[in-house]
Short mmCIF file of C-alpha atoms in Angstrom, two decimals:
data_model
loop_
_atom_site.label_atom_id
_atom_site.label_comp_id
_atom_site.label_asym_id
_atom_site.label_seq_id
_atom_site.Cartn_x
_atom_site.Cartn_y
_atom_site.Cartn_z
CA UNK A 15 66.82 56.00 45.24
CA UNK A 16 64.62 55.61 48.27
CA UNK A 17 62.17 58.15 46.80
CA UNK A 18 62.00 56.29 43.47
CA UNK A 19 61.53 52.95 45.22
CA UNK A 20 58.74 54.42 47.32
CA UNK A 21 56.95 55.74 44.20
CA UNK A 22 57.26 52.38 42.46
CA UNK A 23 55.78 50.54 45.43
CA UNK A 24 52.89 53.04 45.62
CA UNK A 25 52.09 52.72 41.91
CA UNK A 26 52.17 48.94 41.99
CA UNK A 27 50.03 48.92 45.10
CA UNK A 28 47.28 51.03 43.48
CA UNK A 29 47.52 50.03 39.77
CA UNK A 30 47.67 46.26 40.03
CA UNK A 31 44.53 45.85 42.18
CA UNK A 32 42.65 48.16 39.81
CA UNK A 33 43.73 46.10 36.77
CA UNK A 34 42.80 42.90 38.54
CA UNK A 35 39.38 44.38 39.36
CA UNK A 36 38.84 45.41 35.72
CA UNK A 37 39.86 41.96 34.45
CA UNK A 38 37.65 40.31 37.03
CA UNK A 39 34.61 42.44 36.05
CA UNK A 40 35.23 41.85 32.36
CA UNK A 41 35.43 38.13 32.94
CA UNK A 42 32.27 38.21 35.02
CA UNK A 43 30.40 40.11 32.29
CA UNK A 44 31.53 37.68 29.63
CA UNK A 45 30.43 34.78 31.75
CA UNK A 46 27.07 36.38 32.49
CA UNK A 47 26.38 36.94 28.78
CA UNK A 48 27.04 33.35 27.76
CA UNK A 49 25.97 31.34 30.78
CA UNK A 50 22.27 32.13 31.46
CA UNK A 51 20.83 29.80 28.73
CA UNK A 52 22.91 26.85 27.57
CA UNK A 53 22.37 26.14 23.85
CA UNK A 54 19.64 23.59 23.14
CA UNK A 55 20.69 20.38 21.45
CA UNK A 56 18.36 18.28 19.35
CA UNK A 57 17.05 15.29 21.22
CA UNK A 58 18.72 12.07 20.24
CA UNK A 59 16.23 9.45 19.07
CA UNK A 60 15.66 6.74 21.61
CA UNK A 61 16.91 3.26 20.81
CA UNK A 62 13.90 1.61 22.38
CA UNK A 63 11.23 -0.10 20.30
CA UNK A 64 8.65 2.13 18.60
CA UNK A 65 10.92 5.16 18.84
CA UNK A 66 10.52 8.01 16.38
CA UNK A 67 13.00 10.06 14.39
CA UNK A 68 12.78 12.27 11.35
CA UNK A 69 15.54 10.83 9.18
CA UNK A 70 17.39 7.56 9.87
CA UNK A 71 21.16 7.67 9.79
CA UNK A 72 22.84 6.32 6.69
CA UNK A 73 24.50 2.99 7.40
CA UNK A 74 26.40 0.56 5.24
CA UNK A 75 24.60 -2.14 3.29
CA UNK A 76 24.41 -5.48 5.10
CA UNK A 77 24.46 -8.79 3.26
CA UNK A 78 21.71 -11.37 3.30
CA UNK A 79 20.59 -14.42 1.30
CA UNK A 80 20.25 -13.63 -2.40
CA UNK A 81 23.07 -11.11 -2.60
CA UNK A 82 25.90 -11.80 -5.03
CA UNK A 83 29.46 -10.74 -4.14
CA UNK A 84 32.63 -10.63 -6.19
CA UNK A 85 35.97 -11.58 -4.63
CA UNK A 86 39.23 -10.56 -6.34
CA UNK A 87 42.71 -11.60 -5.12
CA UNK A 88 45.55 -9.48 -6.52
CA UNK A 89 47.92 -11.36 -8.84
CA UNK A 90 45.91 -14.59 -8.39
CA UNK A 91 43.25 -14.62 -11.13
CA UNK A 92 42.44 -18.27 -10.44
CA UNK A 93 41.33 -17.35 -6.94
CA UNK A 94 38.17 -15.52 -6.00
CA UNK A 95 35.16 -15.21 -8.32
CA UNK A 96 31.44 -14.46 -8.07
CA UNK A 97 29.54 -16.05 -5.18
CA UNK A 98 25.89 -16.03 -4.11
CA UNK A 99 24.91 -15.95 -0.47
CA UNK A 100 22.81 -19.02 0.32
CA UNK A 101 19.51 -19.11 2.20
CA UNK A 102 21.30 -19.88 5.46
CA UNK A 103 23.43 -16.72 5.07
CA UNK A 104 26.65 -18.56 4.17
CA UNK A 105 28.99 -18.16 1.23
CA UNK A 106 31.64 -20.65 0.08
CA UNK A 107 34.93 -19.38 -1.37
CA UNK A 108 37.55 -21.78 -2.76
CA UNK A 109 40.69 -22.22 -0.71
CA UNK A 110 39.48 -20.40 2.39
CA UNK A 111 36.14 -22.20 3.02
CA UNK A 112 32.55 -21.40 4.06
CA UNK A 113 31.57 -18.39 6.15
CA UNK A 114 28.34 -16.94 7.55
CA UNK A 115 28.17 -13.38 6.23
CA UNK A 116 24.52 -12.60 6.95
CA UNK A 117 24.21 -9.14 8.52
CA UNK A 118 27.81 -8.20 7.75
CA UNK A 119 28.86 -5.21 5.65
CA UNK A 120 31.07 -5.47 2.58
CA UNK A 121 33.93 -3.92 4.55
CA UNK A 122 33.58 -6.50 7.33
CA UNK A 123 33.56 -9.37 4.83
CA UNK A 124 36.62 -7.88 3.09
CA UNK A 125 38.53 -7.79 6.38
CA UNK A 126 37.45 -11.37 7.15
CA UNK A 127 38.66 -12.68 3.79
CA UNK A 128 42.00 -10.84 4.06
CA UNK A 129 42.54 -12.56 7.40
CA UNK A 130 41.62 -15.96 5.97
CA UNK A 131 43.77 -15.61 2.83
CA UNK A 132 46.68 -14.58 5.07
CA UNK A 133 46.88 -18.22 6.15
CA UNK A 134 48.00 -19.11 2.63
CA UNK A 135 49.41 -15.91 1.19
CA UNK A 136 51.88 -13.35 2.45
CA UNK A 137 50.27 -9.91 2.61
CA UNK A 138 47.24 -10.76 0.44
CA UNK A 139 45.42 -7.94 -1.38
CA UNK A 140 41.75 -8.90 -1.44
CA UNK A 141 38.83 -6.87 -2.81
CA UNK A 142 35.22 -7.77 -2.03
CA UNK A 143 32.42 -5.92 -3.88
CA UNK A 144 28.65 -6.23 -4.13
CA UNK A 145 27.83 -7.50 -7.62
CA UNK A 146 24.04 -7.83 -7.36
CA UNK A 147 21.59 -6.99 -4.61
CA UNK A 148 18.81 -9.29 -3.49
CA UNK A 149 15.19 -8.26 -4.23
CA UNK A 150 13.69 -6.33 -1.34
CA UNK A 151 10.59 -7.65 0.41
CA UNK A 152 8.56 -4.62 1.47
CA UNK A 153 5.08 -3.79 2.74
CA UNK A 154 2.93 -0.69 2.41
CA UNK A 155 -0.33 0.13 4.20
CA UNK A 156 -2.73 3.01 4.66
CA UNK A 157 -3.94 5.54 2.09
CA UNK A 158 -2.59 3.99 -1.11
CA UNK A 159 -4.64 2.45 -3.89
CA UNK A 160 -3.19 -1.06 -3.57
CA UNK A 161 -1.76 -1.72 -0.09
CA UNK A 162 0.04 -5.01 0.51
CA UNK A 163 3.37 -6.81 0.19
CA UNK A 164 5.71 -6.04 -2.69
CA UNK A 165 9.06 -7.21 -4.00
CA UNK A 166 11.21 -4.51 -5.59
CA UNK A 167 14.23 -5.17 -7.73
CA UNK A 168 17.10 -2.93 -6.61
CA UNK A 169 18.44 -2.73 -10.18
CA UNK A 170 17.44 0.90 -10.71
CA UNK A 171 20.33 2.17 -12.81
CA UNK A 172 22.40 4.74 -10.98
CA UNK A 173 20.43 4.19 -7.78
CA UNK A 174 21.41 1.10 -5.85
CA UNK A 175 18.38 0.94 -3.57
CA UNK A 176 14.66 1.51 -4.12
CA UNK A 177 13.17 4.56 -2.44
CA UNK A 178 9.80 5.28 -0.82
CA UNK A 179 8.56 6.91 -4.03
CA UNK A 180 9.29 3.68 -5.92
CA UNK A 181 7.12 1.75 -3.48
CA UNK A 182 4.32 4.34 -3.67
CA UNK A 183 4.23 4.04 -7.46
CA UNK A 184 4.25 0.24 -7.18
CA UNK A 185 1.23 0.47 -4.85
CA UNK A 186 -0.76 2.49 -7.40
CA UNK A 187 -0.15 5.94 -5.91
CA UNK A 188 -1.81 7.80 -3.06
CA UNK A 189 -5.51 8.14 -2.36
CA UNK A 190 -7.11 11.55 -1.92
CA UNK A 191 -7.19 11.02 1.85
CA UNK A 192 -3.41 10.54 2.20
CA UNK A 193 -1.46 12.61 4.70
CA UNK A 194 1.89 13.07 2.97
CA UNK A 195 3.32 15.14 5.83
CA UNK A 196 3.53 12.23 8.24
CA UNK A 197 4.45 9.14 6.24
CA UNK A 198 5.93 6.51 8.57
CA UNK A 199 8.73 4.06 7.88
CA UNK A 200 9.03 1.05 10.19
CA UNK A 201 12.46 -0.58 10.21
CA UNK A 202 13.91 -3.38 12.32
CA UNK A 203 17.62 -3.56 13.14
CA UNK A 204 19.86 -4.91 15.87
CA UNK A 205 18.41 -2.37 18.31
CA UNK A 206 14.79 -3.34 17.68
CA UNK A 207 12.05 -1.70 15.67
CA UNK A 208 12.34 1.98 14.85
CA UNK A 209 9.66 4.27 13.36
CA UNK A 210 10.79 7.20 11.23
CA UNK A 211 8.57 10.04 10.01
CA UNK A 212 9.13 11.67 6.63
CA UNK A 213 7.45 14.72 5.09
CA UNK A 214 6.74 14.31 1.40
CA UNK A 215 5.08 17.72 1.25
CA UNK A 216 8.55 19.12 1.95
CA UNK A 217 9.88 16.96 -0.87
CA UNK A 218 7.19 18.27 -3.20
CA UNK A 219 7.50 21.95 -2.24
CA UNK A 220 11.23 22.31 -1.57
CA UNK A 221 12.76 19.39 -3.44
CA UNK A 222 14.12 17.94 -0.20
CA UNK A 223 15.42 14.60 -1.48
CA UNK A 224 16.46 13.55 2.00
CA UNK A 225 12.79 12.80 2.70
CA UNK A 226 12.74 10.11 0.00
CA UNK A 227 14.55 7.47 2.02
CA UNK A 228 16.33 4.41 0.68
CA UNK A 229 14.43 1.25 1.55
CA UNK A 230 15.83 -1.89 3.09
CA UNK A 231 14.67 -5.47 3.13
CA UNK A 232 11.72 -5.84 5.50
CA UNK A 233 10.77 -2.13 5.63
CA UNK A 234 7.12 -1.21 6.16
CA UNK A 235 5.72 2.12 4.88
CA UNK A 236 2.48 3.46 6.39
CA UNK A 237 0.60 6.38 4.78
CA UNK A 238 -1.84 7.80 7.37
CA UNK A 239 -5.12 9.50 6.55
CA UNK A 240 -5.56 13.25 6.57
CA UNK A 241 -7.99 14.49 9.20
CA UNK A 242 -8.88 17.69 7.32
CA UNK A 243 -9.13 17.94 3.56
CA UNK A 244 -6.88 20.50 1.87
CA UNK A 245 -7.97 21.05 -1.73
CA UNK A 246 -4.80 23.00 -2.53
CA UNK A 247 -2.70 19.95 -1.73
CA UNK A 248 -4.99 17.82 -3.91
CA UNK A 249 -4.13 19.71 -7.04
CA UNK A 250 -0.38 19.53 -6.48
CA UNK A 251 -0.35 15.90 -5.39
CA UNK A 252 -2.37 14.93 -8.45
CA UNK A 253 0.53 16.13 -10.64
CA UNK A 254 3.31 14.42 -8.64
CA UNK A 255 4.82 11.15 -9.92
CA UNK A 256 4.15 9.51 -6.55
CA UNK A 257 0.89 11.38 -5.95
CA UNK A 258 -2.82 10.74 -6.31
CA UNK A 259 -3.47 8.10 -8.95
CA UNK A 260 -6.46 6.08 -10.13
CA UNK A 261 -6.21 2.51 -11.33
CA UNK A 262 -9.81 2.76 -12.53
CA UNK A 263 -12.57 5.39 -12.54
CA UNK A 264 -14.14 5.77 -9.09
CA UNK A 265 -17.77 4.84 -8.47
CA UNK A 266 -19.73 7.35 -6.40
CA UNK A 267 -23.33 7.85 -5.29
CA UNK A 268 -25.16 11.16 -5.71
CA UNK A 269 -28.33 11.83 -3.70
CA UNK A 270 -30.46 14.79 -2.72
CA UNK A 271 -31.39 17.78 -4.86
CA UNK A 272 -30.17 16.49 -8.22
CA UNK A 273 -32.24 15.56 -11.24
CA UNK A 274 -31.12 11.92 -11.46
CA UNK A 275 -29.96 10.58 -8.10
CA UNK A 276 -28.05 7.31 -8.22
CA UNK A 277 -24.68 5.60 -8.64
CA UNK A 278 -22.22 6.89 -11.24
CA UNK A 279 -18.73 6.12 -12.50
CA UNK A 280 -16.76 9.34 -12.80
CA UNK A 281 -14.43 9.36 -15.84
CA UNK A 282 -10.71 10.02 -15.43
CA UNK A 283 -9.62 10.27 -19.07
CA UNK A 284 -9.65 14.06 -19.20
CA UNK A 285 -8.48 14.78 -15.65
CA UNK A 286 -9.05 13.95 -11.99
CA UNK A 287 -12.60 12.89 -11.07
CA UNK A 288 -14.02 16.02 -9.49
CA UNK A 289 -17.22 16.82 -7.64
CA UNK A 290 -18.76 18.94 -10.39
CA UNK A 291 -18.30 16.13 -12.92
CA UNK A 292 -20.33 13.78 -10.73
CA UNK A 293 -23.05 16.43 -10.37
CA UNK A 294 -23.18 16.81 -14.15
CA UNK A 295 -23.60 13.05 -14.55
CA UNK A 296 -26.54 13.10 -12.14
CA UNK A 297 -28.38 15.53 -14.40
CA UNK A 298 -27.29 18.64 -12.55
CA UNK A 299 -28.69 20.21 -9.42
CA UNK A 300 -32.34 21.11 -8.93
CA UNK A 301 -33.68 24.62 -8.47
CA UNK A 302 -33.75 24.48 -4.67
CA UNK A 303 -30.36 22.83 -4.20
CA UNK A 304 -28.29 24.26 -1.35
CA UNK A 305 -24.86 24.38 -2.96
CA UNK A 306 -23.35 26.05 0.13
CA UNK A 307 -23.65 22.88 2.21
CA UNK A 308 -22.86 19.99 -0.11
CA UNK A 309 -21.45 17.04 1.86
CA UNK A 310 -19.14 14.28 0.65
CA UNK A 311 -19.21 11.19 2.87
CA UNK A 312 -15.98 9.21 2.59
CA UNK A 313 -14.71 6.03 4.22
CA UNK A 314 -10.94 5.88 4.72
CA UNK A 315 -8.74 2.78 4.64
CA UNK A 316 -9.03 2.30 8.39
CA UNK A 317 -12.82 2.25 8.18
CA UNK A 318 -13.38 5.72 9.61
CA UNK A 319 -16.02 7.94 8.00
CA UNK A 320 -15.20 11.50 6.99
CA UNK A 321 -17.84 14.16 6.30
CA UNK A 322 -16.37 16.78 3.99
CA UNK A 323 -18.43 19.98 3.68
CA UNK A 324 -18.18 21.80 0.36
CA UNK A 325 -19.33 25.34 -0.47
CA UNK A 326 -19.74 25.42 -4.24
CA UNK A 327 -21.03 28.98 -4.08
CA UNK A 328 -17.48 30.09 -3.25
CA UNK A 329 -16.35 28.60 -6.55
CA UNK A 330 -18.99 30.58 -8.44
CA UNK A 331 -18.54 33.79 -6.45
CA UNK A 332 -14.76 33.96 -5.97
CA UNK A 333 -13.48 31.48 -8.57
CA UNK A 334 -12.11 29.16 -5.89
CA UNK A 335 -11.54 26.06 -8.04
CA UNK A 336 -10.00 24.26 -5.07
CA UNK A 337 -13.54 23.85 -3.76
CA UNK A 338 -14.15 21.36 -6.56
CA UNK A 339 -12.55 18.48 -4.67
CA UNK A 340 -11.26 15.24 -6.14
CA UNK A 341 -13.43 12.20 -5.45
CA UNK A 342 -12.43 8.69 -4.47
CA UNK A 343 -14.10 5.34 -4.96
CA UNK A 344 -17.10 4.84 -2.67
CA UNK A 345 -17.80 8.52 -2.00
CA UNK A 346 -21.41 9.57 -1.36
CA UNK A 347 -22.36 13.10 -2.44
CA UNK A 348 -25.30 14.68 -0.63
CA UNK A 349 -26.89 17.84 -2.05
CA UNK A 350 -29.29 19.26 0.58
CA UNK A 351 -32.39 21.35 -0.01
CA UNK A 352 -32.37 25.11 0.53
CA UNK A 353 -35.10 26.76 2.56
CA UNK A 354 -35.18 29.71 0.19
CA UNK A 355 -33.17 30.93 -2.74
CA UNK A 356 -32.13 34.43 -3.77
CA UNK A 357 -33.38 35.06 -7.35
CA UNK A 358 -30.15 36.81 -8.29
CA UNK A 359 -28.14 33.83 -7.05
CA UNK A 360 -30.46 31.44 -8.88
CA UNK A 361 -29.50 32.97 -12.22
CA UNK A 362 -25.80 32.54 -11.51
CA UNK A 363 -26.27 28.96 -10.31
CA UNK A 364 -28.28 28.11 -13.42
CA UNK A 365 -25.26 29.03 -15.54
CA UNK A 366 -22.85 26.82 -13.58
CA UNK A 367 -21.40 23.70 -15.16
CA UNK A 368 -22.94 21.50 -12.46
CA UNK A 369 -26.44 22.74 -13.30
CA UNK A 370 -28.52 20.92 -15.95
CA UNK A 371 -27.43 21.41 -19.55
CA UNK A 372 -31.04 22.01 -20.55
CA UNK A 373 -34.48 22.49 -19.06
CA UNK A 374 -37.92 21.64 -20.43
CA UNK A 375 -40.75 24.16 -20.68
CA UNK A 376 -44.15 23.84 -22.35
CA UNK A 377 -45.52 26.55 -24.65
CA UNK A 378 -49.18 25.97 -25.46
CA UNK A 379 -51.89 27.94 -27.18
CA UNK A 380 -51.63 30.35 -30.09
CA UNK A 381 -48.03 29.88 -31.18
CA UNK A 382 -46.81 28.43 -34.44
CA UNK A 383 -45.13 25.35 -32.89
CA UNK A 384 -46.78 24.58 -29.55
CA UNK A 385 -45.42 21.84 -27.32
CA UNK A 386 -42.48 20.95 -25.09
CA UNK A 387 -39.22 22.84 -25.63
CA UNK A 388 -35.69 21.97 -24.54
CA UNK A 389 -33.91 25.22 -23.78
CA UNK A 390 -30.75 26.18 -21.97
CA UNK A 391 -30.93 27.25 -18.31
CA UNK A 392 -31.26 30.97 -17.77
CA UNK A 393 -33.46 31.27 -20.85
CA UNK A 394 -36.12 33.97 -20.63
CA UNK A 395 -39.84 33.97 -21.36
CA UNK A 396 -39.37 35.89 -24.62
CA UNK A 397 -36.73 33.44 -25.86
CA UNK A 398 -39.10 30.50 -25.23
CA UNK A 399 -41.89 32.17 -27.22
CA UNK A 400 -39.53 32.81 -30.11
CA UNK A 401 -38.19 29.23 -29.91
CA UNK A 402 -41.77 27.97 -30.36
CA UNK A 403 -42.03 29.85 -33.67
CA UNK A 404 -43.44 33.05 -32.23
CA UNK A 405 -47.07 34.15 -31.92
CA UNK A 406 -49.70 32.98 -34.36
CA UNK A 407 -50.49 36.44 -35.75
CA UNK A 408 -54.07 35.58 -36.70
CA UNK A 409 -55.10 34.01 -33.41
CA UNK A 410 -52.74 35.03 -30.59
CA UNK A 411 -53.12 37.69 -27.97
CA UNK A 412 -49.59 39.03 -28.28
CA UNK A 413 -49.98 41.56 -25.48
CA UNK A 414 -50.20 39.18 -22.51
CA UNK A 415 -49.42 35.53 -21.67
CA UNK A 416 -49.87 33.37 -18.61
CA UNK A 417 -46.94 31.71 -16.82
CA UNK A 418 -47.79 28.66 -14.71
CA UNK A 419 -45.05 27.42 -12.35
CA UNK A 420 -45.10 24.43 -10.03
CA UNK A 421 -42.96 25.27 -7.01
CA UNK A 422 -40.72 22.66 -5.33
CA UNK A 423 -43.08 22.65 -2.32
CA UNK A 424 -45.98 21.55 -4.54
CA UNK A 425 -47.79 24.89 -4.79
CA UNK A 426 -48.76 26.36 -8.17
CA UNK A 427 -48.32 29.98 -9.14
CA UNK A 428 -50.11 31.53 -12.13
CA UNK A 429 -49.03 34.95 -13.40
CA UNK A 430 -50.31 37.23 -16.15
CA UNK A 431 -47.31 38.82 -17.85
CA UNK A 432 -47.42 41.71 -20.30
CA UNK A 433 -45.30 40.92 -23.33
CA UNK A 434 -42.75 43.08 -25.09
CA UNK A 435 -40.41 41.01 -27.22
CA UNK A 436 -37.91 43.86 -27.50
CA UNK A 437 -37.32 44.19 -23.76
CA UNK A 438 -34.42 42.66 -21.86
CA UNK A 439 -34.50 40.11 -19.06
CA UNK A 440 -36.37 41.24 -15.96
CA UNK A 441 -38.60 39.59 -13.39
CA UNK A 442 -41.74 41.57 -14.25
CA UNK A 443 -42.14 41.27 -18.03
CA UNK A 444 -39.42 38.85 -19.20
CA UNK A 445 -38.50 36.52 -16.32
CA UNK A 446 -35.97 33.69 -16.34
CA UNK A 447 -37.75 30.36 -16.81
CA UNK A 448 -37.44 27.26 -14.66
CA UNK A 449 -37.73 23.60 -15.46
CA UNK A 450 -41.31 22.46 -16.21
CA UNK A 451 -42.70 25.99 -16.54
CA UNK A 452 -45.86 26.26 -18.68
CA UNK A 453 -46.47 29.29 -20.93
CA UNK A 454 -50.05 29.78 -22.10
CA UNK A 455 -50.60 32.05 -25.10
CA UNK A 456 -54.31 32.94 -25.19
CA UNK A 457 -56.43 33.78 -28.25
CA UNK A 458 -57.21 37.33 -29.20
CA UNK A 459 -60.79 38.67 -28.87
CA UNK A 460 -61.94 38.05 -32.44
CA UNK A 461 -60.56 34.54 -32.50
CA UNK A 462 -62.14 33.72 -29.17
CA UNK A 463 -65.54 34.98 -30.36
CA UNK A 464 -65.32 33.15 -33.68
CA UNK A 465 -64.33 29.91 -31.99
CA UNK A 466 -67.25 30.27 -29.58
CA UNK A 467 -69.78 30.82 -32.34
CA UNK A 468 -68.47 27.84 -34.28
CA UNK A 469 -68.79 25.75 -31.15
CA UNK A 470 -72.44 26.80 -30.72
CA UNK A 471 -73.39 26.29 -34.36
CA UNK A 472 -71.46 23.14 -34.75
CA UNK A 473 -74.46 20.82 -34.17
CA UNK A 474 -76.55 22.72 -36.70
CA UNK A 475 -74.19 21.98 -39.48
CA UNK A 476 -70.83 22.88 -40.83
CA UNK A 477 -72.38 24.40 -43.98
CA UNK A 478 -74.02 27.19 -42.00
CA UNK A 479 -70.90 29.17 -41.49
CA UNK A 480 -70.30 32.19 -39.37
CA UNK A 481 -70.19 34.26 -42.57
CA UNK A 482 -73.71 33.16 -43.51
CA UNK A 483 -74.88 34.12 -40.04
CA UNK A 484 -73.70 37.69 -40.55
CA UNK A 485 -75.40 37.72 -43.99
CA UNK A 486 -78.73 36.72 -42.40
CA UNK A 487 -78.53 39.69 -40.06
CA UNK A 488 -77.66 41.98 -42.98
CA UNK A 489 -80.68 40.81 -45.02
CA UNK A 490 -83.00 41.69 -42.22
#
């Protein structure tokens, strides 16, 4: 027995400390894995004035003057009824009296009336419900078409309260400078004024309805301006029910390298008023227009000026239609002058919808219908000759013409061009024409000589014709 007892004591002496050490190490490892970084908790919004939060907490509706409540007392149909809350915030109920309910919730009023009816009834069963809400007095400022004060009727069918989108639509929709990612909602409560920030881009992209907050009486919505213009957002906001809207066509001014600088009203019947439409109205761009550095000057609601740089060449080269931005009332479009222009680019620009619909060239000399021609941009020399009726076969020198071009810098260039009506467009023999080009078709040799002789003999008399002159020489 002594041997067994000795073995037991030895085992317990060695085994227990080892198990305690293992448990201790395991506990220490568990603690070390979970304790180095405590989990981060979202910051609670401050209750001080001008605090900011993303979404306000949902609280019960509070009564105010103009609300209508319905009071029902079980088994006493002659008690209760429908009652309006007066301008001083009080409501008068038969039997129990007059009470100030301004700022109280329906539940609080229900508890108050149960307590008051208990003075006359044993265990009264009272139900208080909101029958009709008061109109909400709201304000909206910033990048909307019609900022100001509005009154919204809360009778919206299934929805009991108007939302921010309802107020945006009432204010005529957003302007093109609106920043929908940081719309602010100012709200005053018992803790002071709070400012909440909502992201309507998240509502538009992800259908996050929590961003479209219910409005309360006295709320103020502020739509800030966007510092940088995002044309992709333009296109999506233009299709949204609360998005970019136009009460009337915007008036803009177009200056610089366009054919008819001036003020224009951009139509909105067929779609949003875009930059290229305004350029079309101004007669299209001139030959030396720098379409890579078009500038739109814009004044926002707060009076700040924005300079938006547009590269229309990207639209022609890569099909980036987002470059064709939407205009707003009061915009000034500036088309600068290019120092030089690549001829290959000039042909592509001439075909653009913001280039002139037609150009004017003059074809003079020995053609069947000489004079000014209206032709489409990118028309060639050969096409202009054919449009003028073609060469006068009896008089024209159909092998060579002269092209006279007045450059934008005022210089004049005169070129002799060999003609081949069957050849395609090329700079040497069949160049693309520009506005106000002059094509001179000279007379052939025989016609030139005949005309000269007639000019010399003209004073002698019309009866002595060139034919008679040749006969005189023959007789001798």
